[in-house]
Amino acid sequence: MVQYCVMVKGPCRGKMCDFWARIKIRKASIEELVVGIRESIAQCNSTQSMILNDALREYWTRMGIRNFERLCEEEPDLCAKMIDAELQAQSV
């Protein structure tokens, strides 16, 4: 039997829950996200072990996002905000 989560108003996702990460991203401004992404890219450049896409994915994972595809399906506006922040962070 699937447990019901009152916060997401649906089935509990257990370890795949990213409810609080979505809240953090929704509340953060684009500028705050851009700063975080640029810091992640700078750390990546200092180690040279990751490529840009890996640095971006690592940033969102550290924020708490568990499944990017599901996030974009369920909340396209939040996904668009994340993509916008990524694009602004990459432009200099």
PDB file of N, CA and C in Angstrom:
ATOM      1  N   MET A   1       0.835  -1.176   0.000  1.00  0.00           N
ATOM      2  CA  MET A   1       0.000   0.000   0.000  1.00  0.00           C
ATOM      3  C   MET A   1       0.888   1.250   0.000  1.00  0.00           C
ATOM      4  N   VAL A   2       0.589   2.191  -0.851  1.00  0.00           N
ATOM      5  CA  VAL A   2       1.359   3.414  -0.981  1.00  0.00           C
ATOM      6  C   VAL A   2       0.925   4.407   0.088  1.00  0.00           C
ATOM      7  N   GLN A   3       1.915   5.002   0.751  1.00  0.00           N
ATOM      8  CA  GLN A   3       1.605   6.012   1.762  1.00  0.00           C
ATOM      9  C   GLN A   3       1.290   7.336   1.087  1.00  0.00           C
ATOM     10  N   TYR A   4       0.420   8.083   1.721  1.00  0.00           N
ATOM     11  CA  TYR A   4       0.007   9.386   1.216  1.00  0.00           C
ATOM     12  C   TYR A   4       0.814  10.464   1.932  1.00  0.00           C
ATOM     13  N   CYS A   5       1.345  11.421   1.182  1.00  0.00           N
ATOM     14  CA  CYS A   5       2.113  12.534   1.744  1.00  0.00           C
ATOM     15  C   CYS A   5       1.252  13.792   1.698  1.00  0.00           C
ATOM     16  N   VAL A   6       1.035  14.387   2.850  1.00  0.00           N
ATOM     17  CA  VAL A   6       0.191  15.576   2.902  1.00  0.00           C
ATOM     18  C   VAL A   6       0.893  16.803   2.317  1.00  0.00           C
ATOM     19  N   MET A   7       2.226  16.822   2.315  1.00  0.00           N
ATOM     20  CA  MET A   7       2.940  17.990   1.784  1.00  0.00           C
ATOM     21  C   MET A   7       2.868  18.061   0.268  1.00  0.00           C
ATOM     22  N   VAL A   8       3.024  16.921  -0.399  1.00  0.00           N
ATOM     23  CA  VAL A   8       2.958  16.925  -1.861  1.00  0.00           C
ATOM     24  C   VAL A   8       1.565  16.610  -2.369  1.00  0.00           C
ATOM     25  N   LYS A   9       0.682  16.289  -1.431  1.00  0.00           N
ATOM     26  CA  LYS A   9      -0.708  15.952  -1.759  1.00  0.00           C
ATOM     27  C   LYS A   9      -0.789  14.831  -2.785  1.00  0.00           C
ATOM     28  N   GLY A  10      -0.008  13.790  -2.502  1.00  0.00           N
ATOM     29  CA  GLY A  10       0.028  12.629  -3.378  1.00  0.00           C
ATOM     30  C   GLY A  10       0.812  11.508  -2.719  1.00  0.00           C
ATOM     31  N   PRO A  11       1.161  10.509  -3.507  1.00  0.00           N
ATOM     32  CA  PRO A  11       1.890   9.376  -2.940  1.00  0.00           C
ATOM     33  C   PRO A  11       3.291   9.784  -2.471  1.00  0.00           C
ATOM     34  N   CYS A  12       3.712   9.180  -1.382  1.00  0.00           N
ATOM     35  CA  CYS A  12       5.044   9.436  -0.828  1.00  0.00           C
ATOM     36  C   CYS A  12       6.091   8.889  -1.794  1.00  0.00           C
ATOM     37  N   ARG A  13       7.125   9.662  -2.018  1.00  0.00           N
ATOM     38  CA  ARG A  13       8.202   9.234  -2.918  1.00  0.00           C
ATOM     39  C   ARG A  13       9.422   8.737  -2.160  1.00  0.00           C
ATOM     40  N   GLY A  14       9.374   8.745  -0.867  1.00  0.00           N
ATOM     41  CA  GLY A  14      10.468   8.225  -0.053  1.00  0.00           C
ATOM     42  C   GLY A  14      11.773   8.949  -0.328  1.00  0.00           C
ATOM     43  N   LYS A  15      12.809   8.199  -0.666  1.00  0.00           N
ATOM     44  CA  LYS A  15      14.127   8.773  -0.918  1.00  0.00           C
ATOM     45  C   LYS A  15      14.181   9.598  -2.198  1.00  0.00           C
ATOM     46  N   MET A  16      13.187   9.502  -3.036  1.00  0.00           N
ATOM     47  CA  MET A  16      13.144  10.286  -4.275  1.00  0.00           C
ATOM     48  C   MET A  16      12.379  11.604  -4.096  1.00  0.00           C
ATOM     49  N   CYS A  17      12.028  11.927  -2.862  1.00  0.00           N
ATOM     50  CA  CYS A  17      11.289  13.156  -2.591  1.00  0.00           C
ATOM     51  C   CYS A  17      12.222  14.361  -2.718  1.00  0.00           C
ATOM     52  N   ASP A  18      11.792  15.348  -3.499  1.00  0.00           N
ATOM     53  CA  ASP A  18      12.565  16.583  -3.630  1.00  0.00           C
ATOM     54  C   ASP A  18      11.688  17.802  -3.335  1.00  0.00           C
ATOM     55  N   PHE A  19      10.702  17.612  -2.489  1.00  0.00           N
ATOM     56  CA  PHE A  19       9.758  18.672  -2.143  1.00  0.00           C
ATOM     57  C   PHE A  19      10.472  19.923  -1.641  1.00  0.00           C
ATOM     58  N   TRP A  20      11.381  19.770  -0.668  1.00  0.00           N
ATOM     59  CA  TRP A  20      12.042  20.940  -0.078  1.00  0.00           C
ATOM     60  C   TRP A  20      13.007  21.595  -1.056  1.00  0.00           C
ATOM     61  N   ALA A  21      13.609  20.825  -1.927  1.00  0.00           N
ATOM     62  CA  ALA A  21      14.487  21.410  -2.949  1.00  0.00           C
ATOM     63  C   ALA A  21      13.680  22.283  -3.892  1.00  0.00           C
ATOM     64  N   ARG A  22      12.507  21.822  -4.263  1.00  0.00           N
ATOM     65  CA  ARG A  22      11.646  22.620  -5.140  1.00  0.00           C
ATOM     66  C   ARG A  22      11.239  23.922  -4.461  1.00  0.00           C
ATOM     67  N   ILE A  23      10.971  23.855  -3.170  1.00  0.00           N
ATOM     68  CA  ILE A  23      10.612  25.055  -2.415  1.00  0.00           C
ATOM     69  C   ILE A  23      11.789  26.032  -2.412  1.00  0.00           C
ATOM     70  N   LYS A  24      13.011  25.516  -2.143  1.00  0.00           N
ATOM     71  CA  LYS A  24      14.198  26.380  -2.114  1.00  0.00           C
ATOM     72  C   LYS A  24      14.411  27.065  -3.462  1.00  0.00           C
ATOM     73  N   ILE A  25      14.271  26.317  -4.538  1.00  0.00           N
ATOM     74  CA  ILE A  25      14.488  26.875  -5.872  1.00  0.00           C
ATOM     75  C   ILE A  25      13.391  27.891  -6.198  1.00  0.00           C
ATOM     76  N   ARG A  26      12.161  27.580  -5.843  1.00  0.00           N
ATOM     77  CA  ARG A  26      11.051  28.484  -6.109  1.00  0.00           C
ATOM     78  C   ARG A  26      11.246  29.817  -5.374  1.00  0.00           C
ATOM     79  N   LYS A  27      11.738  29.769  -4.134  1.00  0.00           N
ATOM     80  CA  LYS A  27      11.915  30.984  -3.339  1.00  0.00           C
ATOM     81  C   LYS A  27      13.162  31.769  -3.741  1.00  0.00           C
ATOM     82  N   ALA A  28      14.170  31.100  -4.270  1.00  0.00           N
ATOM     83  CA  ALA A  28      15.420  31.773  -4.630  1.00  0.00           C
ATOM     84  C   ALA A  28      15.221  32.627  -5.878  1.00  0.00           C
ATOM     85  N   SER A  29      15.932  33.736  -5.915  1.00  0.00           N
ATOM     86  CA  SER A  29      15.892  34.568  -7.117  1.00  0.00           C
ATOM     87  C   SER A  29      16.817  33.956  -8.171  1.00  0.00           C
ATOM     88  N   ILE A  30      16.613  34.361  -9.405  1.00  0.00           N
ATOM     89  CA  ILE A  30      17.474  33.891 -10.497  1.00  0.00           C
ATOM     90  C   ILE A  30      18.930  34.242 -10.179  1.00  0.00           C
ATOM     91  N   GLU A  31      19.158  35.449  -9.656  1.00  0.00           N
ATOM     92  CA  GLU A  31      20.514  35.903  -9.350  1.00  0.00           C
ATOM     93  C   GLU A  31      21.180  35.014  -8.307  1.00  0.00           C
ATOM     94  N   GLU A  32      20.431  34.599  -7.286  1.00  0.00           N
ATOM     95  CA  GLU A  32      20.986  33.700  -6.267  1.00  0.00           C
ATOM     96  C   GLU A  32      21.356  32.355  -6.872  1.00  0.00           C
ATOM     97  N   LEU A  33      20.502  31.849  -7.747  1.00  0.00           N
ATOM     98  CA  LEU A  33      20.796  30.578  -8.402  1.00  0.00           C
ATOM     99  C   LEU A  33      22.015  30.705  -9.307  1.00  0.00           C
ATOM    100  N   VAL A  34      22.125  31.814 -10.016  1.00  0.00           N
ATOM    101  CA  VAL A  34      23.263  32.038 -10.913  1.00  0.00           C
ATOM    102  C   VAL A  34      24.572  32.040 -10.121  1.00  0.00           C
ATOM    103  N   VAL A  35      24.577  32.719  -8.971  1.00  0.00           N
ATOM    104  CA  VAL A  35      25.788  32.748  -8.134  1.00  0.00           C
ATOM    105  C   VAL A  35      26.175  31.336  -7.709  1.00  0.00           C
ATOM    106  N   GLY A  36      25.209  30.545  -7.275  1.00  0.00           N
ATOM    107  CA  GLY A  36      25.484  29.169  -6.866  1.00  0.00           C
ATOM    108  C   GLY A  36      26.002  28.322  -8.008  1.00  0.00           C
ATOM    109  N   ILE A  37      25.419  28.499  -9.181  1.00  0.00           N
ATOM    110  CA  ILE A  37      25.859  27.727 -10.350  1.00  0.00           C
ATOM    111  C   ILE A  37      27.283  28.121 -10.726  1.00  0.00           C
ATOM    112  N   ARG A  38      27.572  29.416 -10.713  1.00  0.00           N
ATOM    113  CA  ARG A  38      28.932  29.865 -11.057  1.00  0.00           C
ATOM    114  C   ARG A  38      29.959  29.335 -10.066  1.00  0.00           C
ATOM    115  N   GLU A  39      29.614  29.275  -8.795  1.00  0.00           N
ATOM    116  CA  GLU A  39      30.519  28.702  -7.798  1.00  0.00           C
ATOM    117  C   GLU A  39      30.758  27.225  -8.082  1.00  0.00           C
ATOM    118  N   SER A  40      29.707  26.519  -8.458  1.00  0.00           N
ATOM    119  CA  SER A  40      29.838  25.107  -8.786  1.00  0.00           C
ATOM    120  C   SER A  40      30.727  24.911 -10.011  1.00  0.00           C
ATOM    121  N   ILE A  41      30.562  25.775 -11.012  1.00  0.00           N
ATOM    122  CA  ILE A  41      31.384  25.695 -12.221  1.00  0.00           C
ATOM    123  C   ILE A  41      32.838  26.006 -11.879  1.00  0.00           C
ATOM    124  N   ALA A  42      33.065  26.999 -11.002  1.00  0.00           N
ATOM    125  CA  ALA A  42      34.432  27.351 -10.608  1.00  0.00           C
ATOM    126  C   ALA A  42      35.109  26.186  -9.898  1.00  0.00           C
ATOM    127  N   GLN A  43      34.378  25.496  -9.031  1.00  0.00           N
ATOM    128  CA  GLN A  43      34.935  24.326  -8.359  1.00  0.00           C
ATOM    129  C   GLN A  43      35.256  23.243  -9.369  1.00  0.00           C
ATOM    130  N   CYS A  44      34.396  23.099 -10.355  1.00  0.00           N
ATOM    131  CA  CYS A  44      34.609  22.100 -11.401  1.00  0.00           C
ATOM    132  C   CYS A  44      35.864  22.441 -12.198  1.00  0.00           C
ATOM    133  N   ASN A  45      36.033  23.719 -12.540  1.00  0.00           N
ATOM    134  CA  ASN A  45      37.199  24.140 -13.316  1.00  0.00           C
ATOM    135  C   ASN A  45      38.487  23.949 -12.538  1.00  0.00           C
ATOM    136  N   SER A  46      38.427  24.065 -11.215  1.00  0.00           N
ATOM    137  CA  SER A  46      39.640  23.912 -10.422  1.00  0.00           C
ATOM    138  C   SER A  46      40.078  22.456 -10.345  1.00  0.00           C
ATOM    139  N   THR A  47      39.135  21.533 -10.454  1.00  0.00           N
ATOM    140  CA  THR A  47      39.503  20.120 -10.396  1.00  0.00           C
ATOM    141  C   THR A  47      39.668  19.512 -11.775  1.00  0.00           C
ATOM    142  N   GLN A  48      39.050  20.119 -12.786  1.00  0.00           N
ATOM    143  CA  GLN A  48      39.119  19.638 -14.166  1.00  0.00           C
ATOM    144  C   GLN A  48      38.620  18.200 -14.325  1.00  0.00           C
ATOM    145  N   SER A  49      37.874  17.711 -13.345  1.00  0.00           N
ATOM    146  CA  SER A  49      37.411  16.331 -13.429  1.00  0.00           C
ATOM    147  C   SER A  49      36.016  16.212 -14.022  1.00  0.00           C
ATOM    148  N   MET A  50      35.307  17.337 -14.138  1.00  0.00           N
ATOM    149  CA  MET A  50      33.945  17.296 -14.661  1.00  0.00           C
ATOM    150  C   MET A  50      33.801  18.252 -15.830  1.00  0.00           C
ATOM    151  N   ILE A  51      32.829  17.962 -16.669  1.00  0.00           N
ATOM    152  CA  ILE A  51      32.483  18.895 -17.732  1.00  0.00           C
ATOM    153  C   ILE A  51      31.346  19.785 -17.237  1.00  0.00           C
ATOM    154  N   LEU A  52      30.996  20.780 -18.006  1.00  0.00           N
ATOM    155  CA  LEU A  52      29.997  21.767 -17.588  1.00  0.00           C
ATOM    156  C   LEU A  52      28.657  21.127 -17.222  1.00  0.00           C
ATOM    157  N   ASN A  53      28.177  20.217 -18.050  1.00  0.00           N
ATOM    158  CA  ASN A  53      26.882  19.581 -17.752  1.00  0.00           C
ATOM    159  C   ASN A  53      26.921  18.820 -16.432  1.00  0.00           C
ATOM    160  N   ASP A  54      28.057  18.203 -16.157  1.00  0.00           N
ATOM    161  CA  ASP A  54      28.187  17.493 -14.883  1.00  0.00           C
ATOM    162  C   ASP A  54      28.161  18.469 -13.712  1.00  0.00           C
ATOM    163  N   ALA A  55      28.797  19.632 -13.887  1.00  0.00           N
ATOM    164  CA  ALA A  55      28.807  20.643 -12.825  1.00  0.00           C
ATOM    165  C   ALA A  55      27.391  21.158 -12.563  1.00  0.00           C
ATOM    166  N   LEU A  56      26.640  21.384 -13.626  1.00  0.00           N
ATOM    167  CA  LEU A  56      25.254  21.842 -13.470  1.00  0.00           C
ATOM    168  C   LEU A  56      24.417  20.781 -12.773  1.00  0.00           C
ATOM    169  N   ARG A  57      24.548  19.556 -13.205  1.00  0.00           N
ATOM    170  CA  ARG A  57      23.775  18.453 -12.601  1.00  0.00           C
ATOM    171  C   ARG A  57      24.141  18.294 -11.121  1.00  0.00           C
ATOM    172  N   GLU A  58      25.431  18.422 -10.827  1.00  0.00           N
ATOM    173  CA  GLU A  58      25.899  18.320  -9.446  1.00  0.00           C
ATOM    174  C   GLU A  58      25.305  19.432  -8.581  1.00  0.00           C
ATOM    175  N   TYR A  59      25.217  20.629  -9.123  1.00  0.00           N
ATOM    176  CA  TYR A  59      24.635  21.754  -8.373  1.00  0.00           C
ATOM    177  C   TYR A  59      23.188  21.470  -8.007  1.00  0.00           C
ATOM    178  N   TRP A  60      22.393  21.050  -8.984  1.00  0.00           N
ATOM    179  CA  TRP A  60      20.981  20.783  -8.707  1.00  0.00           C
ATOM    180  C   TRP A  60      20.815  19.593  -7.775  1.00  0.00           C
ATOM    181  N   THR A  61      21.682  18.612  -7.879  1.00  0.00           N
ATOM    182  CA  THR A  61      21.623  17.459  -6.983  1.00  0.00           C
ATOM    183  C   THR A  61      21.932  17.893  -5.556  1.00  0.00           C
ATOM    184  N   ARG A  62      22.931  18.774  -5.387  1.00  0.00           N
ATOM    185  CA  ARG A  62      23.240  19.284  -4.056  1.00  0.00           C
ATOM    186  C   ARG A  62      22.088  20.107  -3.499  1.00  0.00           C
ATOM    187  N   MET A  63      21.339  20.758  -4.372  1.00  0.00           N
ATOM    188  CA  MET A  63      20.152  21.498  -3.926  1.00  0.00           C
ATOM    189  C   MET A  63      19.068  20.532  -3.445  1.00  0.00           C
ATOM    190  N   GLY A  64      19.095  19.296  -3.937  1.00  0.00           N
ATOM    191  CA  GLY A  64      18.139  18.294  -3.489  1.00  0.00           C
ATOM    192  C   GLY A  64      17.239  17.728  -4.572  1.00  0.00           C
ATOM    193  N   ILE A  65      17.463  18.114  -5.818  1.00  0.00           N
ATOM    194  CA  ILE A  65      16.648  17.590  -6.912  1.00  0.00           C
ATOM    195  C   ILE A  65      17.035  16.132  -7.160  1.00  0.00           C
ATOM    196  N   ARG A  66      16.046  15.261  -7.197  1.00  0.00           N
ATOM    197  CA  ARG A  66      16.301  13.824  -7.354  1.00  0.00           C
ATOM    198  C   ARG A  66      16.042  13.322  -8.776  1.00  0.00           C
ATOM    199  N   ASN A  67      15.024  13.886  -9.434  1.00  0.00           N
ATOM    200  CA  ASN A  67      14.652  13.407 -10.758  1.00  0.00           C
ATOM    201  C   ASN A  67      14.301  14.613 -11.631  1.00  0.00           C
ATOM    202  N   PHE A  68      15.208  14.979 -12.523  1.00  0.00           N
ATOM    203  CA  PHE A  68      15.032  16.175 -13.342  1.00  0.00           C
ATOM    204  C   PHE A  68      13.884  16.032 -14.334  1.00  0.00           C
ATOM    205  N   GLU A  69      13.735  14.861 -14.905  1.00  0.00           N
ATOM    206  CA  GLU A  69      12.685  14.656 -15.889  1.00  0.00           C
ATOM    207  C   GLU A  69      11.308  14.798 -15.256  1.00  0.00           C
ATOM    208  N   ARG A  70      11.135  14.204 -14.084  1.00  0.00           N
ATOM    209  CA  ARG A  70       9.843  14.297 -13.402  1.00  0.00           C
ATOM    210  C   ARG A  70       9.564  15.738 -12.985  1.00  0.00           C
ATOM    211  N   LEU A  71      10.590  16.456 -12.516  1.00  0.00           N
ATOM    212  CA  LEU A  71      10.408  17.851 -12.135  1.00  0.00           C
ATOM    213  C   LEU A  71       9.909  18.661 -13.323  1.00  0.00           C
ATOM    214  N   CYS A  72      10.525  18.468 -14.489  1.00  0.00           N
ATOM    215  CA  CYS A  72      10.127  19.242 -15.669  1.00  0.00           C
ATOM    216  C   CYS A  72       8.727  18.871 -16.146  1.00  0.00           C
ATOM    217  N   GLU A  73       8.325  17.620 -15.943  1.00  0.00           N
ATOM    218  CA  GLU A  73       6.963  17.211 -16.300  1.00  0.00           C
ATOM    219  C   GLU A  73       5.945  17.827 -15.343  1.00  0.00           C
ATOM    220  N   GLU A  74       6.247  17.786 -14.048  1.00  0.00           N
ATOM    221  CA  GLU A  74       5.292  18.228 -13.037  1.00  0.00           C
ATOM    222  C   GLU A  74       5.267  19.751 -12.870  1.00  0.00           C
ATOM    223  N   GLU A  75       6.410  20.395 -13.009  1.00  0.00           N
ATOM    224  CA  GLU A  75       6.489  21.839 -12.785  1.00  0.00           C
ATOM    225  C   GLU A  75       7.319  22.502 -13.884  1.00  0.00           C
ATOM    226  N   PRO A  76       6.737  22.675 -15.070  1.00  0.00           N
ATOM    227  CA  PRO A  76       7.497  23.256 -16.179  1.00  0.00           C
ATOM    228  C   PRO A  76       7.983  24.673 -15.906  1.00  0.00           C
ATOM    229  N   ASP A  77       7.242  25.438 -15.106  1.00  0.00           N
ATOM    230  CA  ASP A  77       7.690  26.795 -14.791  1.00  0.00           C
ATOM    231  C   ASP A  77       8.945  26.792 -13.933  1.00  0.00           C
ATOM    232  N   LEU A  78       9.043  25.859 -13.009  1.00  0.00           N
ATOM    233  CA  LEU A  78      10.235  25.736 -12.176  1.00  0.00           C
ATOM    234  C   LEU A  78      11.418  25.249 -13.011  1.00  0.00           C
ATOM    235  N   CYS A  79      11.154  24.328 -13.906  1.00  0.00           N
ATOM    236  CA  CYS A  79      12.188  23.834 -14.821  1.00  0.00           C
ATOM    237  C   CYS A  79      12.701  24.977 -15.701  1.00  0.00           C
ATOM    238  N   ALA A  80      11.799  25.813 -16.179  1.00  0.00           N
ATOM    239  CA  ALA A  80      12.201  26.947 -17.011  1.00  0.00           C
ATOM    240  C   ALA A  80      13.060  27.928 -16.214  1.00  0.00           C
ATOM    241  N   LYS A  81      12.725  28.132 -14.950  1.00  0.00           N
ATOM    242  CA  LYS A  81      13.528  29.011 -14.085  1.00  0.00           C
ATOM    243  C   LYS A  81      14.936  28.444 -13.926  1.00  0.00           C
ATOM    244  N   MET A  82      15.053  27.128 -13.738  1.00  0.00           N
ATOM    245  CA  MET A  82      16.353  26.495 -13.592  1.00  0.00           C
ATOM    246  C   MET A  82      17.178  26.634 -14.875  1.00  0.00           C
ATOM    247  N   ILE A  83      16.545  26.428 -16.004  1.00  0.00           N
ATOM    248  CA  ILE A  83      17.239  26.543 -17.291  1.00  0.00           C
ATOM    249  C   ILE A  83      17.686  27.981 -17.521  1.00  0.00           C
ATOM    250  N   ASP A  84      16.832  28.934 -17.181  1.00  0.00           N
ATOM    251  CA  ASP A  84      17.187  30.344 -17.319  1.00  0.00           C
ATOM    252  C   ASP A  84      18.412  30.679 -16.462  1.00  0.00           C
ATOM    253  N   ALA A  85      18.432  30.188 -15.232  1.00  0.00           N
ATOM    254  CA  ALA A  85      19.574  30.420 -14.340  1.00  0.00           C
ATOM    255  C   ALA A  85      20.842  29.796 -14.915  1.00  0.00           C
ATOM    256  N   GLU A  86      20.731  28.601 -15.474  1.00  0.00           N
ATOM    257  CA  GLU A  86      21.884  27.948 -16.089  1.00  0.00           C
ATOM    258  C   GLU A  86      22.428  28.770 -17.252  1.00  0.00           C
ATOM    259  N   LEU A  87      21.537  29.258 -18.101  1.00  0.00           N
ATOM    260  CA  LEU A  87      21.963  30.053 -19.256  1.00  0.00           C
ATOM    261  C   LEU A  87      22.622  31.347 -18.821  1.00  0.00           C
ATOM    262  N   GLN A  88      22.062  32.012 -17.831  1.00  0.00           N
ATOM    263  CA  GLN A  88      22.657  33.261 -17.348  1.00  0.00           C
ATOM    264  C   GLN A  88      24.020  33.007 -16.687  1.00  0.00           C
ATOM    265  N   ALA A  89      24.160  31.884 -16.009  1.00  0.00           N
ATOM    266  CA  ALA A  89      25.433  31.555 -15.352  1.00  0.00           C
ATOM    267  C   ALA A  89      26.518  31.271 -16.383  1.00  0.00           C
ATOM    268  N   GLN A  90      26.141  30.725 -17.525  1.00  0.00           N
ATOM    269  CA  GLN A  90      27.120  30.391 -18.550  1.00  0.00           C
ATOM    270  C   GLN A  90      27.543  31.592 -19.384  1.00  0.00           C
ATOM    271  N   SER A  91      26.673  32.592 -19.463  1.00  0.00           N
ATOM    272  CA  SER A  91      27.022  33.785 -20.237  1.00  0.00           C
ATOM    273  C   SER A  91      27.859  34.719 -19.365  1.00  0.00           C
ATOM    274  N   VAL A  92      28.869  35.251 -19.958  1.00  0.00           N
ATOM    275  CA  VAL A  92      29.763  36.137 -19.198  1.00  0.00           C
ATOM    276  C   VAL A  92      29.721  37.524 -19.755  1.00  0.00           C
TER     277      VAL A  92
END
